[in-house]
Amino acid sequence: MRIPKATHTEQPWRIHEFTHDFRIEDVWSFRAPDAGPDDFPVMVKALKTAYDTRREPAAVRFLFAVRWKLGDLLGWDTPGAGLGGRVAALCDRLPDSLARTANDAAPCTDPFSEVYQLDNEAARELGNKTVHTIMHLGWVATDDGGYELRMAALVKPNGLFGRLYMAAIAPFRYLIVYPALTRRWERTWLDHGHARRRVETPHEEKLRARIDPDHGRTTTV
């Protein structure tokens, strides 16, 4: 679910120290039923291997296919257009003690590069010809005593072209990509995230039914 941008700025995240020249594009929350204060590393580890556009709905697969094809044709994603080329990597701004928390050696299936990971927040980045973007993940206590994952998209568009690009893709992000991402991440938590979970609670069963309509159905052959 999309939430106000102030929910990101009001948290004492370390990311604020290094992203004064970025703007907050979106902030989303993802439910993590039965989560505890120490489950953030477990969640991040699960999410690193959850990125697979081949398993997304047809509309999402089509959008990503168009995006990557355009990138190939127009040179948006060449090494010279990305981190260390057109833009300096965010990790270059970090003190050594924070930069050493990154673990890019861990298995990862998404196109982002890890910047840092702490016990309650992490940052990943991606740069190309259109934009330099930071995916910030934070672990936040909820009013009911649980925890939720929050994702903030921080962006620095590449001039007028980048701003027009971000405006053009906004409807697709809000209506197609982010809802699909929400279902994927919430399902990842239910399937793999909470290692100590043995039996799903009624709330978890209800959530799974919402994001996975086929869960619990039987088929007679």
Tab-separated table of C-alpha atoms in Angstrom:
chain	number	residue	atom	x	y	z
A	1	MET	CA	0.000	0.000	0.000
A	2	ARG	CA	1.233	3.477	-0.852
A	3	ILE	CA	1.791	5.677	2.197
A	4	PRO	CA	2.708	9.370	2.725
A	5	LYS	CA	6.274	10.438	2.004
A	6	ALA	CA	6.514	11.869	5.519
A	7	THR	CA	6.512	8.318	6.888
A	8	HIS	CA	9.987	7.997	5.394
A	9	THR	CA	11.430	11.367	6.397
A	10	GLU	CA	10.213	11.072	9.997
A	11	GLN	CA	12.243	7.916	10.592
A	12	PRO	CA	15.867	8.268	11.790
A	13	TRP	CA	17.299	6.367	8.828
A	14	ARG	CA	20.992	6.618	7.971
A	15	ILE	CA	20.042	7.076	4.307
A	16	HIS	CA	19.048	10.691	5.005
A	17	GLU	CA	22.720	11.579	5.532
A	18	PHE	CA	23.665	10.736	1.948
A	19	THR	CA	20.667	11.544	-0.264
A	20	HIS	CA	20.047	15.286	0.131
A	21	ASP	CA	20.135	15.669	-3.663
A	22	PHE	CA	17.583	12.892	-4.244
A	23	ARG	CA	13.826	13.326	-4.111
A	24	ILE	CA	11.332	10.896	-2.617
A	25	GLU	CA	9.267	9.443	-5.446
A	26	ASP	CA	7.176	6.873	-3.550
A	27	VAL	CA	6.875	5.166	-0.184
A	28	TRP	CA	5.116	1.803	0.104
A	29	SER	CA	4.436	-0.551	2.993
A	30	PHE	CA	4.420	-4.336	2.808
A	31	ARG	CA	2.756	-6.514	5.419
A	32	ALA	CA	4.821	-9.083	7.296
A	33	PRO	CA	2.423	-11.025	9.566
A	34	ASP	CA	3.916	-12.487	12.733
A	35	ALA	CA	7.172	-10.604	12.178
A	36	GLY	CA	9.449	-9.603	15.024
A	37	PRO	CA	12.070	-6.903	15.574
A	38	ASP	CA	14.937	-9.172	14.482
A	39	ASP	CA	13.374	-10.429	11.237
A	40	PHE	CA	14.593	-7.683	8.902
A	41	PRO	CA	17.747	-9.539	7.732
A	42	VAL	CA	15.603	-12.630	7.090
A	43	MET	CA	13.183	-10.578	5.005
A	44	VAL	CA	15.945	-8.913	2.973
A	45	LYS	CA	17.616	-12.245	2.286
A	46	ALA	CA	14.342	-13.659	0.978
A	47	LEU	CA	13.641	-10.610	-1.180
A	48	LYS	CA	17.051	-10.760	-2.853
A	49	THR	CA	16.058	-13.992	-4.569
A	50	ALA	CA	12.392	-13.095	-5.197
A	51	TYR	CA	12.963	-10.914	-8.267
A	52	ASP	CA	11.740	-12.867	-11.280
A	53	THR	CA	9.651	-11.005	-13.847
A	54	ARG	CA	8.870	-14.301	-15.586
A	55	ARG	CA	6.524	-15.154	-12.728
A	56	GLU	CA	4.661	-11.848	-12.804
A	57	PRO	CA	1.299	-11.191	-14.510
A	58	ALA	CA	1.364	-10.765	-18.270
A	59	ALA	CA	0.948	-6.975	-18.051
A	60	VAL	CA	4.034	-6.670	-15.826
A	61	ARG	CA	6.106	-8.963	-18.049
A	62	PHE	CA	5.103	-6.923	-21.091
A	63	LEU	CA	6.084	-3.612	-19.456
A	64	PHE	CA	9.485	-4.923	-18.398
A	65	ALA	CA	10.077	-6.436	-21.835
A	66	VAL	CA	9.312	-3.081	-23.488
A	67	ARG	CA	11.542	-1.244	-21.016
A	68	TRP	CA	14.551	-3.519	-21.516
A	69	LYS	CA	14.091	-3.488	-25.299
A	70	LEU	CA	14.039	0.305	-25.346
A	71	GLY	CA	17.094	0.313	-23.122
A	72	ASP	CA	18.958	-1.902	-25.587
A	73	LEU	CA	17.941	0.162	-28.602
A	74	LEU	CA	18.625	3.578	-27.073
A	75	GLY	CA	21.627	2.704	-24.935
A	76	TRP	CA	19.958	3.553	-21.617
A	77	ASP	CA	21.598	0.714	-19.680
A	78	THR	CA	25.151	0.622	-20.996
A	79	PRO	CA	27.969	0.579	-18.401
A	80	GLY	CA	28.897	4.149	-19.276
A	81	ALA	CA	25.348	5.306	-18.538
A	82	GLY	CA	25.207	3.760	-15.083
A	83	LEU	CA	27.010	3.696	-11.753
A	84	GLY	CA	30.643	4.651	-12.008
A	85	GLY	CA	29.991	6.087	-15.466
A	86	ARG	CA	27.335	8.778	-15.830
A	87	VAL	CA	26.774	8.931	-12.065
A	88	ALA	CA	28.944	8.268	-9.039
A	89	ALA	CA	27.772	5.361	-6.919
A	90	LEU	CA	26.085	6.268	-3.651
A	91	CYS	CA	28.392	3.893	-1.822
A	92	ASP	CA	31.238	6.323	-2.588
A	93	ARG	CA	29.632	8.785	-0.156
A	94	LEU	CA	29.516	6.346	2.756
A	95	PRO	CA	32.016	6.064	5.595
A	96	ASP	CA	34.015	2.850	5.445
A	97	SER	CA	32.279	1.405	8.497
A	98	LEU	CA	28.888	1.636	6.769
A	99	ALA	CA	30.089	0.632	3.308
A	100	ARG	CA	31.536	-2.587	4.744
A	101	THR	CA	28.025	-3.760	5.715
A	102	ALA	CA	27.165	-4.341	2.028
A	103	ASN	CA	27.147	-7.960	0.988
A	104	ASP	CA	27.017	-8.130	-2.796
A	105	ALA	CA	28.505	-11.611	-2.634
A	106	ALA	CA	25.137	-12.896	-1.398
A	107	PRO	CA	22.845	-14.424	-4.058
A	108	CYS	CA	20.756	-11.704	-5.684
A	109	THR	CA	18.427	-11.766	-8.684
A	110	ASP	CA	17.451	-8.104	-9.021
A	111	PRO	CA	19.341	-5.474	-11.072
A	112	PHE	CA	20.191	-3.273	-8.065
A	113	SER	CA	23.582	-3.047	-6.356
A	114	GLU	CA	23.772	-3.193	-2.587
A	115	VAL	CA	24.875	-0.015	-0.797
A	116	TYR	CA	24.596	-1.055	2.863
A	117	GLN	CA	22.552	-3.227	5.196
A	118	LEU	CA	21.948	-2.691	8.902
A	119	ASP	CA	19.679	-4.430	11.398
A	120	ASN	CA	16.661	-2.290	10.488
A	121	GLU	CA	17.389	-0.661	7.126
A	122	ALA	CA	19.138	-1.315	3.839
A	123	ALA	CA	19.793	0.538	0.613
A	124	ARG	CA	20.285	-0.628	-2.970
A	125	GLU	CA	20.930	1.504	-6.046
A	126	LEU	CA	20.561	1.488	-9.801
A	127	GLY	CA	21.831	3.987	-12.341
A	128	ASN	CA	21.142	4.357	-16.063
A	129	LYS	CA	20.709	7.073	-18.678
A	130	THR	CA	17.277	8.067	-17.343
A	131	VAL	CA	17.701	8.181	-13.575
A	132	HIS	CA	19.818	7.344	-10.536
A	133	THR	CA	17.519	5.609	-8.074
A	134	ILE	CA	17.868	4.297	-4.532
A	135	MET	CA	15.666	1.548	-3.147
A	136	HIS	CA	15.575	2.048	0.619
A	137	LEU	CA	14.115	-0.697	2.799
A	138	GLY	CA	13.188	-0.087	6.417
A	139	TRP	CA	11.778	-2.240	9.215
A	140	VAL	CA	9.110	-0.382	11.204
A	141	ALA	CA	7.027	-1.317	14.235
A	142	THR	CA	3.255	-1.119	13.678
A	143	ASP	CA	0.549	0.015	16.064
A	144	ASP	CA	-0.629	-3.567	16.621
A	145	GLY	CA	2.759	-4.670	17.950
A	146	GLY	CA	4.006	-6.198	14.709
A	147	TYR	CA	6.436	-5.034	12.038
A	148	GLU	CA	6.173	-4.061	8.401
A	149	LEU	CA	8.610	-3.510	5.565
A	150	ARG	CA	8.684	-0.042	4.030
A	151	MET	CA	10.208	0.716	0.679
A	152	ALA	CA	11.099	4.242	-0.362
A	153	ALA	CA	12.083	5.032	-3.937
A	154	LEU	CA	14.552	7.925	-3.971
A	155	VAL	CA	15.359	9.317	-7.397
A	156	LYS	CA	17.609	11.789	-9.173
A	157	PRO	CA	16.307	12.096	-12.762
A	158	ASN	CA	18.807	12.807	-15.518
A	159	GLY	CA	17.757	16.320	-16.564
A	160	LEU	CA	14.557	17.083	-18.473
A	161	PHE	CA	14.694	13.725	-20.229
A	162	GLY	CA	14.772	11.875	-16.918
A	163	ARG	CA	11.914	13.928	-15.472
A	164	LEU	CA	9.756	13.292	-18.531
A	165	TYR	CA	10.582	9.590	-18.356
A	166	MET	CA	9.589	9.371	-14.682
A	167	ALA	CA	6.323	11.210	-15.374
A	168	ALA	CA	5.528	8.932	-18.310
A	169	ILE	CA	5.976	5.693	-16.377
A	170	ALA	CA	4.218	6.864	-13.184
A	171	PRO	CA	0.743	5.512	-14.116
A	172	PHE	CA	2.214	2.119	-14.966
A	173	ARG	CA	4.139	1.982	-11.666
A	174	TYR	CA	1.092	2.833	-9.562
A	175	LEU	CA	-1.491	0.728	-11.408
A	176	ILE	CA	0.527	-2.328	-12.453
A	177	VAL	CA	4.110	-2.639	-11.228
A	178	TYR	CA	3.809	-1.711	-7.538
A	179	PRO	CA	0.629	-3.756	-6.884
A	180	ALA	CA	2.353	-6.766	-8.445
A	181	LEU	CA	5.481	-6.089	-6.371
A	182	THR	CA	3.366	-5.893	-3.226
A	183	ARG	CA	1.810	-9.286	-3.904
A	184	ARG	CA	5.221	-10.775	-4.709
A	185	TRP	CA	6.947	-9.480	-1.582
A	186	GLU	CA	4.093	-10.357	0.754
A	187	ARG	CA	3.956	-13.856	-0.717
A	188	THR	CA	7.733	-14.147	-0.327
A	189	TRP	CA	7.419	-13.375	3.373
A	190	LEU	CA	4.675	-15.954	3.841
A	191	ASP	CA	6.573	-18.614	1.895
A	192	HIS	CA	10.179	-18.032	2.913
A	193	GLY	CA	10.677	-15.021	5.109
A	194	HIS	CA	9.767	-15.979	8.627
A	195	ALA	CA	12.003	-18.976	9.308
A	196	ARG	CA	10.578	-19.532	12.799
A	197	ARG	CA	6.954	-19.604	11.650
A	198	ARG	CA	5.456	-23.127	11.891
A	199	VAL	CA	1.687	-22.661	11.497
A	200	GLU	CA	-0.007	-19.802	9.687
A	201	THR	CA	-2.222	-17.641	11.837
A	202	PRO	CA	-5.774	-16.785	10.671
A	203	HIS	CA	-4.486	-13.342	9.679
A	204	GLU	CA	-1.767	-14.918	7.537
A	205	GLU	CA	-4.277	-17.249	5.884
A	206	LYS	CA	-6.495	-14.266	5.072
A	207	LEU	CA	-3.552	-12.323	3.650
A	208	ARG	CA	-2.394	-15.267	1.556
A	209	ALA	CA	-5.913	-15.724	0.160
A	210	ARG	CA	-5.820	-12.072	-0.956
A	211	ILE	CA	-2.450	-12.247	-2.703
A	212	ASP	CA	-2.682	-15.877	-3.874
A	213	PRO	CA	-6.273	-16.822	-4.801
A	214	ASP	CA	-5.301	-20.409	-5.633
A	215	HIS	CA	-3.875	-21.090	-2.163
A	216	GLY	CA	-5.724	-23.835	-0.353
A	217	ARG	CA	-7.627	-25.093	-3.411
A	218	THR	CA	-7.567	-28.773	-4.276
A	219	THR	CA	-7.862	-30.276	-7.719
A	220	THR	CA	-9.444	-33.640	-8.488
A	221	VAL	CA	-7.939	-35.505	-11.414
